[in-house]
Coordinates of C-alpha atoms in Angstrom, one line a residue:
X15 CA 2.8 30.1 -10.9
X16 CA 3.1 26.0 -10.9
X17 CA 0.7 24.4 -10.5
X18 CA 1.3 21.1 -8.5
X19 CA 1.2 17.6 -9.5
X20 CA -1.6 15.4 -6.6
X21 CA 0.0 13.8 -4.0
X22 CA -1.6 10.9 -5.4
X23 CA 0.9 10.7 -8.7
X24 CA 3.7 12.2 -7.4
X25 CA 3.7 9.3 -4.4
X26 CA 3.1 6.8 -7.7
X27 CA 6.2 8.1 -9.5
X28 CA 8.7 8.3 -6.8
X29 CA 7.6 4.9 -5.5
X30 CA 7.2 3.4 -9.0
X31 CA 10.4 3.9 -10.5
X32 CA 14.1 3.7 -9.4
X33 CA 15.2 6.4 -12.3
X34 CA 12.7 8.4 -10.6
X35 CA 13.6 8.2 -7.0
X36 CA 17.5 8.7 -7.6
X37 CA 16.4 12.2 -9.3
X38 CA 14.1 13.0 -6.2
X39 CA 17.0 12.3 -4.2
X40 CA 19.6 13.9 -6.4
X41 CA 16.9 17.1 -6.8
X42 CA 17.1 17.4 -3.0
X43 CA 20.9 16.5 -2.1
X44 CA 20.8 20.0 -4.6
X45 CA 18.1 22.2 -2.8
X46 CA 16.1 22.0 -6.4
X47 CA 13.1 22.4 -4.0
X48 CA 13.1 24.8 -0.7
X49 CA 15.2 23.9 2.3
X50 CA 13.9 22.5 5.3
X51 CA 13.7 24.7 8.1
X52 CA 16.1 22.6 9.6
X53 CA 18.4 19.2 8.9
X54 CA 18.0 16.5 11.5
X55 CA 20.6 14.2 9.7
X56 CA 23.8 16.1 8.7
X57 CA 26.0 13.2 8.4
X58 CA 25.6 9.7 7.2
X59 CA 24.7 6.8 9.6
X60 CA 24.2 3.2 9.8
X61 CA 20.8 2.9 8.5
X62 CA 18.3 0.2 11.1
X63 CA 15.4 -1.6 9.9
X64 CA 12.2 0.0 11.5
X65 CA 10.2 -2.5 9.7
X66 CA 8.1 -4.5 12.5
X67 CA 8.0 -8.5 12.1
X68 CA 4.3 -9.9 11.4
X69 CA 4.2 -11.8 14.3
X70 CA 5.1 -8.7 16.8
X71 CA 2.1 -6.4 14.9
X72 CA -0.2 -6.5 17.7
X73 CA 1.9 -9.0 20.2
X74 CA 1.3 -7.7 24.0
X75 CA 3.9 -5.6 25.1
X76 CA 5.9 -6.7 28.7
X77 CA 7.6 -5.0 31.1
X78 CA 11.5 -4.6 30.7
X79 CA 14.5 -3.8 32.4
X80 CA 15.8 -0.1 32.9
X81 CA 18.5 -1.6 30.0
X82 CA 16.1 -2.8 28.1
X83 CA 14.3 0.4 28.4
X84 CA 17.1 2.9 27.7
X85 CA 17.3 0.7 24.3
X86 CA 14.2 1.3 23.2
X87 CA 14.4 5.4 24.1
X88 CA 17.3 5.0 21.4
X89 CA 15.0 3.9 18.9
X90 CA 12.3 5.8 19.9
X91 CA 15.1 8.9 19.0
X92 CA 16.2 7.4 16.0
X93 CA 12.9 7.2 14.4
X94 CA 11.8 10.6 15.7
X95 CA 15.2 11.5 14.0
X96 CA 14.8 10.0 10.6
X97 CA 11.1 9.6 9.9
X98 CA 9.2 12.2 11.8
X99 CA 7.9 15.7 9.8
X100 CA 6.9 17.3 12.6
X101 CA 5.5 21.3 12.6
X102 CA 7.5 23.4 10.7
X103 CA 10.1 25.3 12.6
X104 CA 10.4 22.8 15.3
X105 CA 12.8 19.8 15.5
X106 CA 12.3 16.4 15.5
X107 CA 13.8 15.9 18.6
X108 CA 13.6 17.0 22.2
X109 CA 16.3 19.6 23.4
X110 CA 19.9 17.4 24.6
X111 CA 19.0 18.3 28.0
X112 CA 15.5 16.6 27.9
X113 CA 16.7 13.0 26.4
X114 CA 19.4 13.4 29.3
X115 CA 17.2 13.3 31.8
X116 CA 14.7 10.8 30.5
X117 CA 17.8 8.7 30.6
X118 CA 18.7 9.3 34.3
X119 CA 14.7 8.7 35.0
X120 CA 15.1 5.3 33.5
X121 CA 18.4 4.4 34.7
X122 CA 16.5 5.0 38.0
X123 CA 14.2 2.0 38.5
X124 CA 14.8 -1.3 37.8
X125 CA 11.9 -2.3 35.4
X126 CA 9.3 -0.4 33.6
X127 CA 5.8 -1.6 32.9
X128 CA 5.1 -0.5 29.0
X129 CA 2.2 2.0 30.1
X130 CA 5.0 3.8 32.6
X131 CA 7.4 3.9 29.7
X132 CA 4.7 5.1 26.7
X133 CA 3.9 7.8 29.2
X134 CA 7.1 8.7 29.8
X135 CA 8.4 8.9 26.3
X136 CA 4.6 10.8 25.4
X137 CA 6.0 12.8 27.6
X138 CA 9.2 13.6 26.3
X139 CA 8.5 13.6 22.3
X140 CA 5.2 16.0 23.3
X141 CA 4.0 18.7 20.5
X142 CA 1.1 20.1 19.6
X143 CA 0.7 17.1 17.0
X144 CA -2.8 15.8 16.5
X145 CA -1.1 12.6 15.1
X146 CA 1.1 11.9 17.6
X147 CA 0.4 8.7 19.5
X148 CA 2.1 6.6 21.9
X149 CA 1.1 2.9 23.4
X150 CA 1.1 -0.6 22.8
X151 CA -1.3 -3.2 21.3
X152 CA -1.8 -7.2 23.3
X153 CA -5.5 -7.7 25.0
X154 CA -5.6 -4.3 26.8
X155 CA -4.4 -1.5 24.1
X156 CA -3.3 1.7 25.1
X157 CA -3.1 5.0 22.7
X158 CA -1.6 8.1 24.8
X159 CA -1.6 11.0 22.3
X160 CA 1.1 14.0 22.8
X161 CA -1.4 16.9 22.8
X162 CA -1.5 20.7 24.2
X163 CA -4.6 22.6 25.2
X164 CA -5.7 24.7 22.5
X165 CA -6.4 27.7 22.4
X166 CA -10.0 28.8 22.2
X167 CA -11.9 29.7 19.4
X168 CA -12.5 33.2 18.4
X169 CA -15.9 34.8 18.5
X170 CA -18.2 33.7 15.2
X171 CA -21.9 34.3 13.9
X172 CA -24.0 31.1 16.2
X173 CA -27.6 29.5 15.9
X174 CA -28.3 29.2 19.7
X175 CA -30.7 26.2 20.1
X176 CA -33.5 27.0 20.3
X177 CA -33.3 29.8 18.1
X178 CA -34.9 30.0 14.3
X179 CA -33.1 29.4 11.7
X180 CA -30.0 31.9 11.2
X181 CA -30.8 33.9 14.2
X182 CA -27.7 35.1 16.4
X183 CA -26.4 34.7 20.2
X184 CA -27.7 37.8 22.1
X185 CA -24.2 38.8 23.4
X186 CA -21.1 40.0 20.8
X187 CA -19.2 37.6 22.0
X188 CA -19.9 34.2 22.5
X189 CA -18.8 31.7 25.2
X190 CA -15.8 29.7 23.3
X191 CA -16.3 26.0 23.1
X192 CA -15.8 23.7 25.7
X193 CA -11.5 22.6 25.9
X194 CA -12.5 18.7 25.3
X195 CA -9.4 16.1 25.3
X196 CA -9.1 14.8 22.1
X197 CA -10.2 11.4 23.7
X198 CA -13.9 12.8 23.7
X199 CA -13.8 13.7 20.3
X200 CA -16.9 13.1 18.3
X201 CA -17.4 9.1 17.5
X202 CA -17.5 8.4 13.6
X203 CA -21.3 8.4 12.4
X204 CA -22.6 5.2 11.3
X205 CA -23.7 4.8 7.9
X206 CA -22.4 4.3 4.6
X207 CA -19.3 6.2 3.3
X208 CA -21.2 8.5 1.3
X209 CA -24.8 8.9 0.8
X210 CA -26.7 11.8 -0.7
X211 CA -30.8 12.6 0.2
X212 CA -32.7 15.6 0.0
X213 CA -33.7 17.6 3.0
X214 CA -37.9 18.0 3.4
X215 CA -37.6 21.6 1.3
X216 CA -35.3 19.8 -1.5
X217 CA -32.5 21.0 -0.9
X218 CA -29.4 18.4 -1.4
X219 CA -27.8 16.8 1.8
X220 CA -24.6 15.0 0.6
X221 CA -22.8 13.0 3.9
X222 CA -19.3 12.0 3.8
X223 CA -18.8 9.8 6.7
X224 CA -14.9 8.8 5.7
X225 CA -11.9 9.8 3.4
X226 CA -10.4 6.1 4.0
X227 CA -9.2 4.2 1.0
X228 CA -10.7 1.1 2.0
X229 CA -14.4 3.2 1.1
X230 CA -12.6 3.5 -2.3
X231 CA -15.2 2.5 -4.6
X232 CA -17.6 4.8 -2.8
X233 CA -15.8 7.9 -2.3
X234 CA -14.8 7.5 -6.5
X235 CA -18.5 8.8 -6.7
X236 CA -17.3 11.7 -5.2
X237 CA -16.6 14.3 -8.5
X238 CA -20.3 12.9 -10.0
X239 CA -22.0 13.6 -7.3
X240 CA -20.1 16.8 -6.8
X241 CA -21.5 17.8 -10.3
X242 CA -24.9 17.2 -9.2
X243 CA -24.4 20.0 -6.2
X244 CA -23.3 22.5 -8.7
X245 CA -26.7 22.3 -10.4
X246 CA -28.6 22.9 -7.5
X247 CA -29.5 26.3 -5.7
X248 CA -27.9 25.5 -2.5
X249 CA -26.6 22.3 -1.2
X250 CA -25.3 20.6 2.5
X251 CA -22.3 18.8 2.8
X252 CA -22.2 16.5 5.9
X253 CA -18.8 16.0 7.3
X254 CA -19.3 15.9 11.0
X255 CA -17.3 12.4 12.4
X256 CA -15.0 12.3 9.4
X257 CA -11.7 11.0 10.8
X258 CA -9.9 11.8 7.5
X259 CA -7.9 9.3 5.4
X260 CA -6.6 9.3 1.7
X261 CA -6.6 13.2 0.9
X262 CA -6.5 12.2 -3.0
X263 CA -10.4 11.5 -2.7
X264 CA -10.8 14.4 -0.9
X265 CA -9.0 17.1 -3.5
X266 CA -10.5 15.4 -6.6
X267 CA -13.6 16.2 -4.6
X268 CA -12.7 20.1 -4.0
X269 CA -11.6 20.2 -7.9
X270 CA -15.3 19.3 -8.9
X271 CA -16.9 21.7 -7.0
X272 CA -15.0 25.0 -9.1
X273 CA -13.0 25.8 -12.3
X274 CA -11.0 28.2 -10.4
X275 CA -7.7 27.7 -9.2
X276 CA -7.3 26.9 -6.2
X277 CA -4.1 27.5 -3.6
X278 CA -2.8 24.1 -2.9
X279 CA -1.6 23.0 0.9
X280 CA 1.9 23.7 1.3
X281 CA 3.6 20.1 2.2
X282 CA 6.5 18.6 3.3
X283 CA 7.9 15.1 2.9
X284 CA 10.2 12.6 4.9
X285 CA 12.1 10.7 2.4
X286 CA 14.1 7.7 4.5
X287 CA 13.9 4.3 4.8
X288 CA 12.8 4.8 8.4
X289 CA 9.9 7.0 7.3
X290 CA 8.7 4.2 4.2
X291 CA 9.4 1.4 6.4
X292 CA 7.2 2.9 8.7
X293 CA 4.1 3.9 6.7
X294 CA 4.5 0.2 5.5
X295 CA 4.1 -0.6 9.0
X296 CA 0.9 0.8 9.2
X297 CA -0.9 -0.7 5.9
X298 CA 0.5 -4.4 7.1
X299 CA -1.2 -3.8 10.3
X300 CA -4.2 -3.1 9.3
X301 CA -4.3 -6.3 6.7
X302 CA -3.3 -8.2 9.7
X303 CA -5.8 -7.3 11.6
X304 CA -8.6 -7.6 9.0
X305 CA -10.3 -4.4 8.9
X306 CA -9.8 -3.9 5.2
X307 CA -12.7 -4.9 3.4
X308 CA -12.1 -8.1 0.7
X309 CA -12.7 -5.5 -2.2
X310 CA -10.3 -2.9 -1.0
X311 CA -7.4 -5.1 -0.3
X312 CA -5.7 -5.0 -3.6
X313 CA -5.1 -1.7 -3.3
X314 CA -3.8 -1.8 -0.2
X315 CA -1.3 -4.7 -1.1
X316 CA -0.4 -2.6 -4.3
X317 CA 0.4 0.3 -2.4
X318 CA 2.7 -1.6 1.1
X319 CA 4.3 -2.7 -2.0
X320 CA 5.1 0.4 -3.4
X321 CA 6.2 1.4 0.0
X322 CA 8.6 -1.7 0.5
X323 CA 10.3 -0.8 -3.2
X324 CA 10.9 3.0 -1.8
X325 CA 12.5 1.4 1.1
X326 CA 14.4 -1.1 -0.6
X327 CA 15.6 1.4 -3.0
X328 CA 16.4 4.3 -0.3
X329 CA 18.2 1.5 1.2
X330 CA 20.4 0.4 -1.6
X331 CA 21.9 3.9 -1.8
X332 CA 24.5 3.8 1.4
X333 CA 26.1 7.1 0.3
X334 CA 23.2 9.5 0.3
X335 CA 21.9 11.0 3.4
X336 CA 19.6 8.9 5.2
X337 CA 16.6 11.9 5.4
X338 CA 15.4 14.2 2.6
X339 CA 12.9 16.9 2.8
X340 CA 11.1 17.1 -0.2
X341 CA 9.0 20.7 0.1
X342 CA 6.3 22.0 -2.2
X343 CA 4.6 25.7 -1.7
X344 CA 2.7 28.3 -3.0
X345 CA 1.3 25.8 -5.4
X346 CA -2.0 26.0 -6.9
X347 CA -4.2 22.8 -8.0
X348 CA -6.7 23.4 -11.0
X349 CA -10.9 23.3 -10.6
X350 CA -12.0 20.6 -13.0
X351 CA -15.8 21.8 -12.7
X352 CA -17.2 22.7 -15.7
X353 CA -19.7 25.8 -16.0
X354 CA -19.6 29.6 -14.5
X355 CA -16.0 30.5 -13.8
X356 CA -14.6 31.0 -10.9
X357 CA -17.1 29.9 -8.6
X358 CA -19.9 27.2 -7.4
X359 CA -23.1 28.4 -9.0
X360 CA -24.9 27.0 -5.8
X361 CA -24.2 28.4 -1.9
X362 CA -22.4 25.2 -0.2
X363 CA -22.6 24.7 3.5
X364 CA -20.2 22.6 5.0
X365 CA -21.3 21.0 8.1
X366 CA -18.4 19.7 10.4
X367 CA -18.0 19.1 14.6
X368 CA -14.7 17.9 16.3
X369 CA -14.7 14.8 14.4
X370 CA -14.0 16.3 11.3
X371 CA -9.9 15.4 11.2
X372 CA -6.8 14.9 8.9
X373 CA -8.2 15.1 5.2
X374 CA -11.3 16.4 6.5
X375 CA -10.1 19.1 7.4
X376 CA -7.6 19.7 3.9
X377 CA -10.8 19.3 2.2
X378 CA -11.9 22.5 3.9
X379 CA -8.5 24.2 3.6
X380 CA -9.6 23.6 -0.6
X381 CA -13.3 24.8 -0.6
X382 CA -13.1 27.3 2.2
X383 CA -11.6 29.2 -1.1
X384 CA -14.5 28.7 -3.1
X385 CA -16.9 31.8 -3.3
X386 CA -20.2 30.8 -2.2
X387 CA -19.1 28.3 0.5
X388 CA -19.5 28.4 4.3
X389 CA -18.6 26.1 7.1
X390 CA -20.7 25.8 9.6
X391 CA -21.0 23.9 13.1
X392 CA -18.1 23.4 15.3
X393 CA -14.4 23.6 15.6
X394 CA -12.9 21.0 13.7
X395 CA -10.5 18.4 15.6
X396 CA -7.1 20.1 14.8
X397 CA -5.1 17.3 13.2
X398 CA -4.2 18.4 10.1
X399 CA -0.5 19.6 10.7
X400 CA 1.5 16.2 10.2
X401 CA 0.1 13.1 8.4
X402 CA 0.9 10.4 6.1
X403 CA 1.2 8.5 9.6
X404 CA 3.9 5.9 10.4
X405 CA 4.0 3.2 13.1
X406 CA 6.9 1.8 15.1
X407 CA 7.1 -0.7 17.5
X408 CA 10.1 -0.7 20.0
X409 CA 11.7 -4.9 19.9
X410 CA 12.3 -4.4 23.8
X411 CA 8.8 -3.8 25.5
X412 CA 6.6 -3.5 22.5
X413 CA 5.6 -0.3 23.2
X414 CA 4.2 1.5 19.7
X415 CA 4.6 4.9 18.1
X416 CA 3.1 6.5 15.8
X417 CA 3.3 10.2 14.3
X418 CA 3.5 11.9 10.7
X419 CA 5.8 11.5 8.5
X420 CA 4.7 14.6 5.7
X421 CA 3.9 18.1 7.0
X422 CA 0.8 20.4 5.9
X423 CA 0.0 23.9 5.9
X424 CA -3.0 25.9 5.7
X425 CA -2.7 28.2 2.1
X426 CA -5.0 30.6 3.9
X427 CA -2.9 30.7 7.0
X428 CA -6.3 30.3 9.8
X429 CA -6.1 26.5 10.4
X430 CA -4.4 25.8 14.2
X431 CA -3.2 22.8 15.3
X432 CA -5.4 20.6 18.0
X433 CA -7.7 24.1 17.7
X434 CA -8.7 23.6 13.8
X435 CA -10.9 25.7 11.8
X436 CA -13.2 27.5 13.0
X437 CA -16.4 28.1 11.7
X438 CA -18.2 30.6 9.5
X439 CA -21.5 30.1 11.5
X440 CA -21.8 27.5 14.9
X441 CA -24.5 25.7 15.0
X442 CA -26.0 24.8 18.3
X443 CA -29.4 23.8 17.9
X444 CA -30.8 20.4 18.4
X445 CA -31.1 19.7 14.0
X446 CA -27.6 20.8 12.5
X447 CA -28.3 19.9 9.1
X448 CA -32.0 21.4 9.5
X449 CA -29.8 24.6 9.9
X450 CA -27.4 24.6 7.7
X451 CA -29.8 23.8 4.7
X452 CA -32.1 27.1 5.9
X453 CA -28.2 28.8 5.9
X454 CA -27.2 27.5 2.5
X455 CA -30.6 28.9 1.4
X456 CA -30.4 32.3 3.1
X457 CA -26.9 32.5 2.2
X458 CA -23.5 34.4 4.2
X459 CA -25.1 36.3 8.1
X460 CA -24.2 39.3 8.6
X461 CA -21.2 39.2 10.5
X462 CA -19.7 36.1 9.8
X463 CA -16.1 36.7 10.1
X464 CA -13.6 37.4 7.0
X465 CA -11.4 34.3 6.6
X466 CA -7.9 34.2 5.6
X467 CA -4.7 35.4 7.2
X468 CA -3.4 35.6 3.5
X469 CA -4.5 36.3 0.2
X470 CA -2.1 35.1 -2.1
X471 CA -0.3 31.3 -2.9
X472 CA 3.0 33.3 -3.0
X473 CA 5.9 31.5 -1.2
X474 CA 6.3 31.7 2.1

């Protein structure tokens, strides 16, 4: 069985060289790697630029003509068409009859105000895509994300508040969680990136607050520090507000915690010009607006530069088709721990709550594999599906998308989208990591739940 390259170097070597790239391309024009479930390009096209000027990054949107707005559905489609992963099995795009009646609707009116025409196209683009996002930027921002109602969790062992440590709700079954919108998700918790104490009994209490690369120098820690958990008896690990970020500081992470193997997330990549120019988008954005710390922007710069050579490359090849779907599964990714095979030595609790999002939760997809490890708390937020997110900014109104552009997939097949993991144990008392040390201590309840739809990283 393979085992699979990180995201990390893979990105590095089709980004960093054009010998490279022409052999991804050349791989997938030839199926070397699985086929897409299905092709949303089967013919060449006149490739646009996607890429948003510096000046129009966060310019206020205005209100535009029903012209004006059917031009920007068009490009709304065309990057849907060329850049968006979306869930497996589903297309890119709504169904003919859809997209012909958004069209009437806006032929309809004479003007559009650019929170009518987010809605509407939210509206028409919806899936059950955590990432999904539609608005604009200016002095009053909107974000309207394209998200079902998920499902409710299943029954699992619960500390009622209240309750001592590891006791259980009186009735079988207890109530589900309450259906939040995703707008009332958990905030992030303030405090620094990463920072590891002891709880009052010693046990050690290691918070992860953020997966984002512009925490790089903290979250490098990460594999040290997860060393120092192995040697303990039991240990917490706090991930509740964790919106996710770079999932390469998230795996190394997982890796240090066993010498086992471990199933890798089955993933999916976009490979266009549309797709690049649009995760470029994103980084440039965030310079702009300053929210990257002084120390962290070189690697930022160094990787929107990587992007904009993908692009520029992708671009200089008119004959080749103007998506590729590069797909890796059944993959396994190799423990780098360093002791008893095959396991932690200590029993890990994994504390997380609906903030827990994106690499959050592929961290848990990684040690939820590990013997000894439970999760614990709430359901996460369910917005793991589609990452490696792209924005786009429609010239007419200014009105901003954003969505996925590389697809994920649980290897233990219990991860739902906008519903998330569940957990092992819920928590519900007033001191969550009070309880889940006295549960890393005491070790698996009786009747926590058997995880894992599937039990092998055989393809799928």
């Amino acid at each position: 069985m393979p085992v699979r390259r990180s995201p990390g170097r893979r990105r590095r070597a089709a980004a960093g060289a054009a010998a490279a790239l022409a052999a991804a391309l050349a791989c997938a024009s030839l199926a070397c790697a699985p086929a897409p479930s299905r092709a949303p390009s089967s013919t060449p096209a006149p490739l646009r630029s996607l890429r948003i000027p510096d000046g129009d990054l966060d310019r206020a949107p205005r209100v535009v003509s029903a012209a004006e707005a059917l031009g920007d559905l068009d490009d709304a489609r065309y990057a849907f068409e060329h850049a968006y992963a979306g869930l497996d099995g589903r297309s890119p795009l709504p169904p003919p009859r859809a997209l012909a009646r958004a069209r009437a609707a806006l032929r309809g009116r004479a003007s559009w105000r650019p929170d009518e025409l987010a809605r509407l196209l939210r509206d028409l683009f919806e899936a059950p895509d955590g990432h999904l996002a539609f608005g604009h930027g200016g002095r009053a921002p909107l974000r309207s994300t394209a998200d079902a109602r998920p499902p409710p969790p299943g029954p699992a062992p619960r500390l009622v508040a209240g309750s001592p440590p590891l006791s259980r709700a009186a009735a079988a079954g207890s109530a589900p969680l309450p259906d939040l919108p995703r707008r009332l998700a958990p905030p992030r918790r303030l405090g620094p990136p990463v920072e590891l104490t002891r709880s009052p009994v010693g046990v050690p209490v290691l918070a992860v607050r953020t997966f984002d690369s512009a925490a790089a120098a903290a979250l490098a820690a990460l594999p040290a520090l997860a060393a120092e958990l192995r040697r303990a008896p039991a240990f917490v690990v706090d991930l509740r507000g964790n919106a996710g970020g770079d999932y390469r500081f998230a795996e190394r992470f997982a890796r240090a915690l066993t010498d086992a193997p471990l199933c890798a997330l089955d993933e999916r990549e976009v490979l266009s010009v549309a797709a690049a120019e649009g995760r470029a988008n994103s980084v440039r954005r965030r310079l702009a607006r300053g929210d990257v710390p002084d120390e962290a922007r070189p690697r930022f710069l160094e990787h929107l530069a990587a992007l904009e050579r993908l692009a520029g490359a992708l671009r200089a090849r008119p004959s080749a088709a103007p998506r590729a779907d590069l797909t890796t599964r059944g993959a396994l990714v190799r423990g780098r721990a360093a002791g008893q095979r095959g396991a932690t030595p200590a029993r890990g609790v994994f504390l997380v709550d609906r903030g827990c999002a994106s690499a959050c939760e592929m961290l848990l997809a990684l040690v939820r594999q590990i013997p000894g490890v439970l999760v614990a708390g709430q359901n996460t937020r369910g917005g793991m599906s589609v990452g490696e997110v792209a924005l786009f900014r429609l010239p007419r109104s200014g009105v901003t998308l954003s969505f996925g552009t590389r697809a994920f997939r649980d290897p233990l097949g219990d991860f739902v989208e906008l519903r998330g993991f569940e957990p092992d144990v819920r928590l519900d008392g007033a001191d969550p990591v009070g309880d889940a040390v006295a549960l890393a201590l005491r070790g698996r309840p009786e009747g926590a739940p058997r995880r894992g739809a599937r039990t092998s990283c055989a393809r799928r």
